[in-house]
Coordinates of N, CA, C and O in Angstrom, one line a residue:
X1293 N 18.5 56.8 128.3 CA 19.6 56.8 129.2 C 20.8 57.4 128.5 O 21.2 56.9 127.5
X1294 N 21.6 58.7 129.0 CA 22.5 59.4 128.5 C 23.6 59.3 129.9 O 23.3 59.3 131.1
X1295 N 24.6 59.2 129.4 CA 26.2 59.6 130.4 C 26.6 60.8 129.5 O 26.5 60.7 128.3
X1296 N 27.0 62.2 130.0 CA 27.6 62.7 129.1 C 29.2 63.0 130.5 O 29.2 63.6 131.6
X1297 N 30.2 62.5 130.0 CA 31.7 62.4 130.1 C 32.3 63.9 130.2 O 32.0 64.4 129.2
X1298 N 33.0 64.8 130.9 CA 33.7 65.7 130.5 C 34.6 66.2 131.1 O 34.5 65.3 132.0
X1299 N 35.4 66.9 131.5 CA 36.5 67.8 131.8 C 37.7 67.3 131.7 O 38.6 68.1 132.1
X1300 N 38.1 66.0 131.1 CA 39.2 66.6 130.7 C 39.9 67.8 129.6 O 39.4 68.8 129.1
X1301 N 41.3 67.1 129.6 CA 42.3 68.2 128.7 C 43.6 67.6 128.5 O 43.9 66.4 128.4
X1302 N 44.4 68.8 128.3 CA 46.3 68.5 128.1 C 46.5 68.7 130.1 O 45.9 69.6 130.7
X1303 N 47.1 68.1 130.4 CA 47.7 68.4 131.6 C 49.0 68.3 132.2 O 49.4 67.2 131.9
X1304 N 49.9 69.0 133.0 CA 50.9 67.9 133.6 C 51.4 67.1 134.1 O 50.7 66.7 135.1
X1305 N 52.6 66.4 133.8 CA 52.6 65.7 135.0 C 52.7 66.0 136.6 O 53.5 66.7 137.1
X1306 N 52.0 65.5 137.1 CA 51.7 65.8 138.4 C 50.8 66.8 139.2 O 50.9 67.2 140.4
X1307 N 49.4 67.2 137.8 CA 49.1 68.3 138.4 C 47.3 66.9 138.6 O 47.0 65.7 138.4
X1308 N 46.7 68.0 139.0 CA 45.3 67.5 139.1 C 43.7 67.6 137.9 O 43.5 68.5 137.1
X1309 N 43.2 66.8 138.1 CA 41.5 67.2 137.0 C 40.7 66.5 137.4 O 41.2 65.4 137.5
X1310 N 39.7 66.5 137.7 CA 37.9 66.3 137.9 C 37.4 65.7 136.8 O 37.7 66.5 135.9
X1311 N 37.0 64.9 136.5 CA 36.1 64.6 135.5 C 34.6 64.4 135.7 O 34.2 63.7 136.7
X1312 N 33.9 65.0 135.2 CA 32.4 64.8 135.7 C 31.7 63.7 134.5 O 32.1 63.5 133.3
X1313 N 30.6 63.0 135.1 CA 29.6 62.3 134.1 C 28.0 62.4 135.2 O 27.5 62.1 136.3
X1314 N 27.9 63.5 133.7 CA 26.0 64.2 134.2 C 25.3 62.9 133.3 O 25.5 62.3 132.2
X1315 N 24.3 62.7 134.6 CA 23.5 61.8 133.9 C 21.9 62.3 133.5 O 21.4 63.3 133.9
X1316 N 21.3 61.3 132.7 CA 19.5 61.7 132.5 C 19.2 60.7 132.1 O 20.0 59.9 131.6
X1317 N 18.0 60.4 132.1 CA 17.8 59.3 132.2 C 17.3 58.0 133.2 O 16.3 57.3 133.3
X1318 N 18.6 58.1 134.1 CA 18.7 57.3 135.1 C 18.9 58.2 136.4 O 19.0 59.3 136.0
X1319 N 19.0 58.2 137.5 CA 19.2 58.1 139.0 C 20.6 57.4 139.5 O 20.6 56.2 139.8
X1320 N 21.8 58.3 139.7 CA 23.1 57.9 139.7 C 22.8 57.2 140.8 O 23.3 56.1 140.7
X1321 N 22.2 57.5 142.0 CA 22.3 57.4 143.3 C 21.6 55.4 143.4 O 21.8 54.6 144.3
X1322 N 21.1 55.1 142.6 CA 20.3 54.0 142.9 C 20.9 52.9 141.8 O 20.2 52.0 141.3
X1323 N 21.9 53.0 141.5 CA 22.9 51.7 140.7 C 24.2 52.1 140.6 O 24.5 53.3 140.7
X1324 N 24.8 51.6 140.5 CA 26.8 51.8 139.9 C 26.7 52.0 138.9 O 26.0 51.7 138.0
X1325 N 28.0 53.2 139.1 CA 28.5 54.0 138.3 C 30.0 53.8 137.8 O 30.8 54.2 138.7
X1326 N 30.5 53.5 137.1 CA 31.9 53.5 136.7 C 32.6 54.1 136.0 O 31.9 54.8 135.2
X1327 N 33.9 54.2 135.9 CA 34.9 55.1 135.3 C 35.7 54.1 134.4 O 36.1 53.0 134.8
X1328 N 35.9 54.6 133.1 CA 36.8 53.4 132.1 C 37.7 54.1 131.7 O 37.7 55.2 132.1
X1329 N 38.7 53.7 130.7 CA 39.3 54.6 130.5 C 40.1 53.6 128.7 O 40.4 52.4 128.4
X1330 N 40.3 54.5 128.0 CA 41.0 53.5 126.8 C 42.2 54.2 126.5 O 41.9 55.4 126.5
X1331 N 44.0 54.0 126.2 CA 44.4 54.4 125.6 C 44.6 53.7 124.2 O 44.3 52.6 123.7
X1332 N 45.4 54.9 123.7 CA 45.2 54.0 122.2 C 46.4 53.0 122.0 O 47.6 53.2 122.1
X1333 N 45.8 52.2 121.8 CA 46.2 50.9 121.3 C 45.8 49.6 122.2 O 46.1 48.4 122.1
X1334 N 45.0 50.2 123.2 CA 45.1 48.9 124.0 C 43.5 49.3 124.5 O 42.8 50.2 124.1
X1335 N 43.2 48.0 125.6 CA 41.8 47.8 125.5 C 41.5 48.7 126.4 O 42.1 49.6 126.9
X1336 N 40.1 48.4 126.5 CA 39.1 50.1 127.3 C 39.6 48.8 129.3 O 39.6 47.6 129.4
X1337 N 39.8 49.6 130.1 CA 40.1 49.3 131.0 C 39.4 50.2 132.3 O 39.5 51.4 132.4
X1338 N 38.7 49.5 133.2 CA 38.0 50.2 134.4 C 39.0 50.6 135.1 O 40.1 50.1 135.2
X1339 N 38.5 51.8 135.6 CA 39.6 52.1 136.9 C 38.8 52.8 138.2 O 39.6 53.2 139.1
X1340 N 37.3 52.7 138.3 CA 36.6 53.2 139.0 C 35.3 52.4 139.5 O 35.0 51.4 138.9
X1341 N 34.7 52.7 140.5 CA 33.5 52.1 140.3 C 32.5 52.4 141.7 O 32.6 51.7 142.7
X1342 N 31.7 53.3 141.8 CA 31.1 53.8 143.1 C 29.3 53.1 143.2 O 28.4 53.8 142.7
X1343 N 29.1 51.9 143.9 CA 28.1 51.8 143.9 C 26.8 52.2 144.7 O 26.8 53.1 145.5
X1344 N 26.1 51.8 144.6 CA 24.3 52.8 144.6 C 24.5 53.3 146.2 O 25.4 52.9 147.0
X1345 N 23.5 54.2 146.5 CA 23.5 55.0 147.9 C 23.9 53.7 148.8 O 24.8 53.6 149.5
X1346 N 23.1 52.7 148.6 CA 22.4 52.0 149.9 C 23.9 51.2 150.2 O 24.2 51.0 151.3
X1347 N 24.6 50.9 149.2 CA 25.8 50.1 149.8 C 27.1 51.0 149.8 O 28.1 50.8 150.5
X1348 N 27.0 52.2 148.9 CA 28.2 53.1 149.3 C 29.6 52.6 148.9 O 30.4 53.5 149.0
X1349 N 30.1 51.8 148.6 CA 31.2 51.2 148.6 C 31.6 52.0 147.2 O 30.8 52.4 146.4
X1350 N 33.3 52.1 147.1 CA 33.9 52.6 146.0 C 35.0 51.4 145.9 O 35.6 50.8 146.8
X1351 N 35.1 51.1 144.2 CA 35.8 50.1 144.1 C 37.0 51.1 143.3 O 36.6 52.1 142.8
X1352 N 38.9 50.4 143.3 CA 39.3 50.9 142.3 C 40.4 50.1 142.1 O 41.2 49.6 142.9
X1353 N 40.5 50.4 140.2 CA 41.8 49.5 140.1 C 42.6 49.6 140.4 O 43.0 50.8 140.6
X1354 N 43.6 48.5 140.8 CA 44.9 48.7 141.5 C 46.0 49.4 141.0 O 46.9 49.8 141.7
X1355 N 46.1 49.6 139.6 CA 46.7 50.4 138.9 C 46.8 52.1 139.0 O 47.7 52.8 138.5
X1356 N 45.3 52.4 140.2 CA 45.2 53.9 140.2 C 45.1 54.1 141.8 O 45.3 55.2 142.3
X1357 N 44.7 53.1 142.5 CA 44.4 53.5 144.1 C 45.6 54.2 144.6 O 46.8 54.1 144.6
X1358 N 44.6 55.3 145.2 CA 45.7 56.3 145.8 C 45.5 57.5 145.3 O 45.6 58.5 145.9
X1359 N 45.1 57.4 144.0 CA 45.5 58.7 143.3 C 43.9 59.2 142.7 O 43.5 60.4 142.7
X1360 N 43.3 58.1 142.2 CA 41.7 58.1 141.9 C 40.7 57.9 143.1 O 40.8 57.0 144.0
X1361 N 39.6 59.3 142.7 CA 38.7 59.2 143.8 C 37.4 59.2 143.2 O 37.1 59.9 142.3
X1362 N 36.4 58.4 143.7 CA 35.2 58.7 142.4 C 33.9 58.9 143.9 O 33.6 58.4 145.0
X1363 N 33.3 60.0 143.0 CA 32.4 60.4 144.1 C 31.0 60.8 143.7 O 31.1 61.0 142.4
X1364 N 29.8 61.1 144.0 CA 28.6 61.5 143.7 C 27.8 62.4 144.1 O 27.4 62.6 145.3
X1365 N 27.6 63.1 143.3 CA 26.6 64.2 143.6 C 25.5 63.9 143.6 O 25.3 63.9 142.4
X1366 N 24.1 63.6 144.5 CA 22.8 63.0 143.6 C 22.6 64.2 143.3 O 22.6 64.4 142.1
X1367 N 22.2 65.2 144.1 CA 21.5 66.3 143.5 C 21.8 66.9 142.3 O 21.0 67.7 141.9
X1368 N 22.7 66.8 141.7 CA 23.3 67.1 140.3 C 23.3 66.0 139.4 O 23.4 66.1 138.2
X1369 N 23.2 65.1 140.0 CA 22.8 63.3 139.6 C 23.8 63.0 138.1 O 23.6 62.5 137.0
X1370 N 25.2 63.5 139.1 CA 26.4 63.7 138.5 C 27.6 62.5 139.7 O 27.7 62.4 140.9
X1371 N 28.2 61.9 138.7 CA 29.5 61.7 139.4 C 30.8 61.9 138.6 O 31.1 61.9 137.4
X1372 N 31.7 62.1 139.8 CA 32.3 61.9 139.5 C 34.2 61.6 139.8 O 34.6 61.1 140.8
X1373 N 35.2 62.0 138.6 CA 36.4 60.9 138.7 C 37.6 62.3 139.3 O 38.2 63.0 138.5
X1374 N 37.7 62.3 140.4 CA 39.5 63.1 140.7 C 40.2 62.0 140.5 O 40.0 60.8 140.7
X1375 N 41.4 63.0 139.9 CA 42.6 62.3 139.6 C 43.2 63.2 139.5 O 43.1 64.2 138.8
X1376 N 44.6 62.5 140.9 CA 45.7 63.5 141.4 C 47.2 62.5 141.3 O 47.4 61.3 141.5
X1377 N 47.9 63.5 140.9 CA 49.2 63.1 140.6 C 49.6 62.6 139.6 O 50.4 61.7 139.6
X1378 N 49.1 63.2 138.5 CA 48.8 62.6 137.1 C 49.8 62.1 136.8 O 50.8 62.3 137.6
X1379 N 50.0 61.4 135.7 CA 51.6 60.6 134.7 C 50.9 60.2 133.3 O 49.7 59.9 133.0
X1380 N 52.2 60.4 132.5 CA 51.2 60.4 131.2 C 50.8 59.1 131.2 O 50.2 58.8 130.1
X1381 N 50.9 58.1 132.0 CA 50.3 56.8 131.5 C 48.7 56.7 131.6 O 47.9 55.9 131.0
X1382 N 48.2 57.9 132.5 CA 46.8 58.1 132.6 C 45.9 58.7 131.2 O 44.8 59.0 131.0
X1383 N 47.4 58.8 130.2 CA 46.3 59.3 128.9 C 45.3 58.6 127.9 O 45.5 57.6 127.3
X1384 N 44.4 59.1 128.0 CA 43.4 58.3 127.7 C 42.2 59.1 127.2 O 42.1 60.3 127.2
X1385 N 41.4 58.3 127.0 CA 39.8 59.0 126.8 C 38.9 58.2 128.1 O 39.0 56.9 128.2
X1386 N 38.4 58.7 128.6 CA 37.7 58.6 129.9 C 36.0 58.1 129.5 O 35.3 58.8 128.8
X1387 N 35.5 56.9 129.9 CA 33.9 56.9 130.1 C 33.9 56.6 131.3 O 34.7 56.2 132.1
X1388 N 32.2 57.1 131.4 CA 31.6 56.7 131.9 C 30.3 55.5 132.1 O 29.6 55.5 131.1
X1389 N 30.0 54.8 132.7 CA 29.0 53.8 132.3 C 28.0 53.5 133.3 O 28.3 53.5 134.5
X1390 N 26.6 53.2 133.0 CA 26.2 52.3 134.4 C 26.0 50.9 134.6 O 24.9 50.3 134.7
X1391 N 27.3 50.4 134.5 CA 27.6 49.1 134.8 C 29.3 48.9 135.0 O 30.2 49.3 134.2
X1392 N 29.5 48.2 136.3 CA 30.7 48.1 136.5 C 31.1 46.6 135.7 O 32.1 46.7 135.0
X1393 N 30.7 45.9 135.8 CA 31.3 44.7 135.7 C 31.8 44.1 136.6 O 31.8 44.9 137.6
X1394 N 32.3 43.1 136.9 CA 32.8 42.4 137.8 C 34.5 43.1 138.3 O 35.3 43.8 137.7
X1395 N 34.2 42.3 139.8 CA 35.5 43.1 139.8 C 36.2 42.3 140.8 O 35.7 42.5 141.9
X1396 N 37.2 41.4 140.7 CA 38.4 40.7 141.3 C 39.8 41.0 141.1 O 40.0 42.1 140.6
X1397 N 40.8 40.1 141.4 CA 42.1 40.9 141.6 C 42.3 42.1 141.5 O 43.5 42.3 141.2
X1398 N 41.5 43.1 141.6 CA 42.3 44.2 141.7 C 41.9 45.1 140.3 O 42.4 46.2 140.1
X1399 N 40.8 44.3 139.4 CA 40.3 45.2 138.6 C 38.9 44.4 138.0 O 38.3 43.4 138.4
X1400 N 38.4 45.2 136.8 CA 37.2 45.2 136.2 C 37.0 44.5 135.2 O 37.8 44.6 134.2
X1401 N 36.2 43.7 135.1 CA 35.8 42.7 134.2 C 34.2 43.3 133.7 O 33.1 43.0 134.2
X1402 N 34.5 44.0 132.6 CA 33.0 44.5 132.1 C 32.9 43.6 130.6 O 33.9 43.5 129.8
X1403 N 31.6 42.9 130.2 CA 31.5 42.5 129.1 C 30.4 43.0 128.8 O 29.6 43.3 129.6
X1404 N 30.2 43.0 127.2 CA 28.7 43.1 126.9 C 28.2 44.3 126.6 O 27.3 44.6 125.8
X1405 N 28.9 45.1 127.4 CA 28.4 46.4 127.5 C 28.7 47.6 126.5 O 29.7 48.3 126.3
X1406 N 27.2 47.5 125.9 CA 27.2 48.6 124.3 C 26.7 50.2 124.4 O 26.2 50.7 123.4
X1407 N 26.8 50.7 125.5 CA 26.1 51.9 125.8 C 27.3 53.1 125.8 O 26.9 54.2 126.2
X1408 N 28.4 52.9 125.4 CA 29.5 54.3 125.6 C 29.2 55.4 125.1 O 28.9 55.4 123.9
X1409 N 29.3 56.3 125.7 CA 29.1 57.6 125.2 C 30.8 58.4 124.3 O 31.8 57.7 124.3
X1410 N 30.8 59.6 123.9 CA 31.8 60.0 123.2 C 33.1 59.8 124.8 O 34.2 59.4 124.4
X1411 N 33.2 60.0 125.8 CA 34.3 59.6 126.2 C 35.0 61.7 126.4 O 34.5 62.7 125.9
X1412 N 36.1 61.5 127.4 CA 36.4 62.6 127.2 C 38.0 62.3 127.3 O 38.5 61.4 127.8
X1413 N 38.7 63.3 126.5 CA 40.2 62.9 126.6 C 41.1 63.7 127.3 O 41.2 64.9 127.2
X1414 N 42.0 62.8 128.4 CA 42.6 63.4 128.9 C 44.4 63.0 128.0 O 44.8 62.1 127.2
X1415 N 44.8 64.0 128.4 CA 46.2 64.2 127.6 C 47.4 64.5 128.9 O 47.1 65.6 129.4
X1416 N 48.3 64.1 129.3 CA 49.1 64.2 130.1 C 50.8 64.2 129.6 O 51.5 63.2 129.4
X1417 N 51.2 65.4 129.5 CA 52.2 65.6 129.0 C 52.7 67.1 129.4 O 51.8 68.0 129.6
X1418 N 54.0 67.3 129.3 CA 55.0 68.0 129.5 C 55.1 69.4 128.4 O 56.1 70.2 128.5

């Protein structure tokens, strides 16, 4: 089972980027998929979470609703993370995973989970 993470970059504030996570391995369409995100110094934090065809539902932290969209391609058996109206607080290195974790108030409770791939970094600045 492989996630491979990619497109970010340096961006502005306020401009837009796509993140994709191609998968192999697994079948995006038939489990959850989530979006994490770490900056540095602080912990890896969910901010996404789109689960399997049959229930469809997209979860997201309250920290990003509005602005984060996470979506799936099966036939590319790709998903993945828009993110519009950037601020540098969205800087970060980006995963992906297939496991959300639990998810109440308003965000993600993942434990346990040892499978991260390299992550991709987004940089938001001026």
């Amino acid at each position: 089972v492989q996630l491979q993470a990619s497109g970010g970059g340096l961006v502005q504030p306020g401009r837009s980027l796509r993140l994709s996570c191609a998968a192999s391995g697994i079948t995006v369409d038939n489990r959850p998929i989530g979006w994490f995100r770490q900056a540095p110094g602080q912990e890896r934090e969910g901010v996404a979470c789109i689960m399997s065809s049959g229930e469809g539902t997209a979860y997201y932290a309250n920290s990003v609703k509005g602005r984060f969209t996470i979506s799936r391609d099966n036939a590319k058996n790709t998903v993945y993370l828009q993110i519009n109206s950037l601020k540098p607080e969205d800087t970060a290195v980006y995963y992906c995973a297939t496991d959300c974790g639990a998810y109440y108030s308003g965000s993600f409770h993942l434990e346990g989970y040892d499978k991260w791939g390299q992550g991709t970094q987004v940089t938001v600045s001026s």
